[in-house]
Amino acid sequence: MKVPEGWARTDLATGAAFTDKLNSIRIETAPAAAPPTEASVRNQVHSSDIRTLGTVSRNGGKAVRIVYRADSEPDPVTGKAVKDEVERYVFYHTGREAILTLSGPVGADNVDPWRTVSDSFRWTTAP
């Protein structure tokens, strides 16, 4: 997956997270018994402020995409949170799902970068 140059990477047990200032990218994989549906993805999101929900095609395959707003993690210094626009894609392939979550402050112009990231996702086989 392609992420912007210079972003800090944090390895996770189920994937990786990348951050730069107030923006973040998170990719995680897990076993899945069935492909995601719009209803199952809606149930994963704990926000009453859902903007868009539907199935989309990306270079890595079809995904259920949901866009919603949520509070960011509080700043460790000030304790303040900002309202984030969150764009989440749930991909499925042979019993596994990949959840790609992109977030940044509401009003930030992330449309093109998020499209580049979501289009760069590919399933790979383990070595």
Tab-separated table of C-alpha atoms in Angstrom:
chain	number	residue	atom	x	y	z
A	1	MET	CA	0.000	0.000	0.000
A	2	LYS	CA	1.251	3.469	-0.852
A	3	VAL	CA	1.354	6.049	1.963
A	4	PRO	CA	2.620	9.630	1.872
A	5	GLU	CA	6.388	9.947	2.246
A	6	GLY	CA	7.673	10.874	5.683
A	7	TRP	CA	4.676	9.677	7.692
A	8	ALA	CA	5.511	7.927	10.980
A	9	ARG	CA	4.778	4.187	10.960
A	10	THR	CA	3.609	2.177	13.957
A	11	ASP	CA	3.449	-1.602	13.633
A	12	LEU	CA	0.293	-3.183	15.031
A	13	ALA	CA	-0.397	-6.831	15.854
A	14	THR	CA	-2.907	-6.889	12.989
A	15	GLY	CA	-1.319	-4.387	10.569
A	16	ALA	CA	0.168	-0.903	10.622
A	17	ALA	CA	-0.726	2.732	11.288
A	18	PHE	CA	0.778	5.846	9.709
A	19	THR	CA	0.421	9.369	11.066
A	20	ASP	CA	1.374	12.927	10.175
A	21	LYS	CA	0.114	15.815	12.271
A	22	LEU	CA	-3.675	15.343	12.482
A	23	ASN	CA	-4.016	12.787	9.647
A	24	SER	CA	-3.810	9.016	9.966
A	25	ILE	CA	-3.948	5.835	7.918
A	26	ARG	CA	-4.569	2.444	9.495
A	27	ILE	CA	-4.592	-0.939	7.744
A	28	GLU	CA	-5.551	-4.090	9.615
A	29	THR	CA	-6.384	-7.627	8.538
A	30	ALA	CA	-8.387	-10.358	10.239
A	31	PRO	CA	-10.091	-13.649	9.415
A	32	ALA	CA	-13.624	-13.208	8.110
A	33	ALA	CA	-16.317	-15.819	7.642
A	34	ALA	CA	-18.048	-13.909	4.842
A	35	PRO	CA	-17.583	-10.839	2.644
A	36	PRO	CA	-18.620	-7.539	4.241
A	37	THR	CA	-22.026	-6.064	3.553
A	38	GLU	CA	-23.173	-2.485	3.928
A	39	ALA	CA	-25.115	-3.550	7.031
A	40	SER	CA	-22.151	-5.327	8.638
A	41	VAL	CA	-19.854	-2.346	8.033
A	42	ARG	CA	-22.465	0.093	9.372
A	43	ASN	CA	-22.641	-2.046	12.544
A	44	GLN	CA	-18.840	-1.762	13.007
A	45	VAL	CA	-19.005	2.044	13.089
A	46	HIS	CA	-20.032	3.742	16.305
A	47	SER	CA	-21.079	7.100	14.863
A	48	SER	CA	-24.464	8.648	14.290
A	49	ASP	CA	-22.911	10.977	11.688
A	50	ILE	CA	-22.602	8.652	8.654
A	51	ARG	CA	-22.139	10.601	5.419
A	52	THR	CA	-21.791	7.875	2.759
A	53	LEU	CA	-22.136	4.094	2.642
A	54	GLY	CA	-21.824	1.880	-0.421
A	55	THR	CA	-19.808	-0.636	-2.395
A	56	VAL	CA	-16.950	0.736	-4.499
A	57	SER	CA	-14.343	-0.681	-6.843
A	58	ARG	CA	-10.680	0.020	-6.214
A	59	ASN	CA	-7.579	-1.398	-7.873
A	60	GLY	CA	-7.323	-3.984	-5.070
A	61	GLY	CA	-10.909	-5.163	-5.568
A	62	LYS	CA	-14.390	-4.315	-4.397
A	63	ALA	CA	-14.846	-2.854	-0.937
A	64	VAL	CA	-17.603	-1.529	1.245
A	65	ARG	CA	-16.826	2.166	1.865
A	66	ILE	CA	-18.255	4.192	4.703
A	67	VAL	CA	-17.563	7.865	5.397
A	68	TYR	CA	-18.475	9.276	8.778
A	69	ARG	CA	-17.459	11.876	11.357
A	70	ALA	CA	-16.030	11.102	14.776
A	71	ASP	CA	-13.947	12.760	17.480
A	72	SER	CA	-10.191	12.267	17.183
A	73	GLU	CA	-8.084	10.883	19.991
A	74	PRO	CA	-7.419	13.667	22.515
A	75	ASP	CA	-4.171	15.584	22.057
A	76	PRO	CA	-1.733	14.273	24.699
A	77	VAL	CA	-0.696	17.814	25.676
A	78	THR	CA	-3.939	19.795	25.536
A	79	GLY	CA	-6.448	16.969	25.982
A	80	LYS	CA	-8.555	18.462	23.180
A	81	ALA	CA	-10.108	16.399	20.385
A	82	VAL	CA	-11.039	17.597	16.901
A	83	LYS	CA	-13.849	16.378	14.654
A	84	ASP	CA	-12.429	13.967	12.048
A	85	GLU	CA	-13.771	12.892	8.683
A	86	VAL	CA	-13.194	9.130	8.577
A	87	GLU	CA	-13.162	7.109	5.363
A	88	ARG	CA	-13.129	3.335	5.908
A	89	TYR	CA	-12.838	0.586	3.306
A	90	VAL	CA	-13.464	-3.081	4.076
A	91	PHE	CA	-11.957	-5.429	1.479
A	92	TYR	CA	-12.461	-9.231	1.446
A	93	HIS	CA	-10.429	-12.034	-0.102
A	94	THR	CA	-10.476	-15.793	0.569
A	95	GLY	CA	-11.571	-15.734	4.184
A	96	ARG	CA	-9.769	-12.536	5.214
A	97	GLU	CA	-10.804	-8.926	5.453
A	98	ALA	CA	-8.626	-5.855	5.302
A	99	ILE	CA	-9.895	-2.690	6.947
A	100	LEU	CA	-8.334	0.509	5.627
A	101	THR	CA	-9.214	3.540	7.768
A	102	LEU	CA	-8.215	7.054	6.668
A	103	SER	CA	-8.893	10.041	8.885
A	104	GLY	CA	-8.201	13.747	9.072
A	105	PRO	CA	-9.843	16.915	10.379
A	106	VAL	CA	-13.212	17.852	8.879
A	107	GLY	CA	-12.587	20.347	6.075
A	108	ALA	CA	-9.068	19.130	5.239
A	109	ASP	CA	-8.558	18.514	1.529
A	110	ASN	CA	-7.741	14.788	1.655
A	111	VAL	CA	-9.867	13.620	-1.292
A	112	ASP	CA	-6.964	13.059	-3.714
A	113	PRO	CA	-4.478	11.600	-1.170
A	114	TRP	CA	-7.096	9.223	0.239
A	115	ARG	CA	-7.999	8.084	-3.288
A	116	THR	CA	-4.295	7.411	-3.999
A	117	VAL	CA	-3.967	5.367	-0.798
A	118	SER	CA	-7.195	3.378	-1.290
A	119	ASP	CA	-6.330	2.661	-4.945
A	120	SER	CA	-2.857	1.417	-3.969
A	121	PHE	CA	-4.178	-1.363	-1.691
A	122	ARG	CA	-3.409	-4.866	-3.003
A	123	TRP	CA	-3.775	-8.312	-1.526
A	124	THR	CA	-0.474	-10.137	-1.390
A	125	THR	CA	0.377	-13.669	-0.453
A	126	ALA	CA	2.640	-14.352	2.505
A	127	PRO	CA	6.231	-15.316	1.615
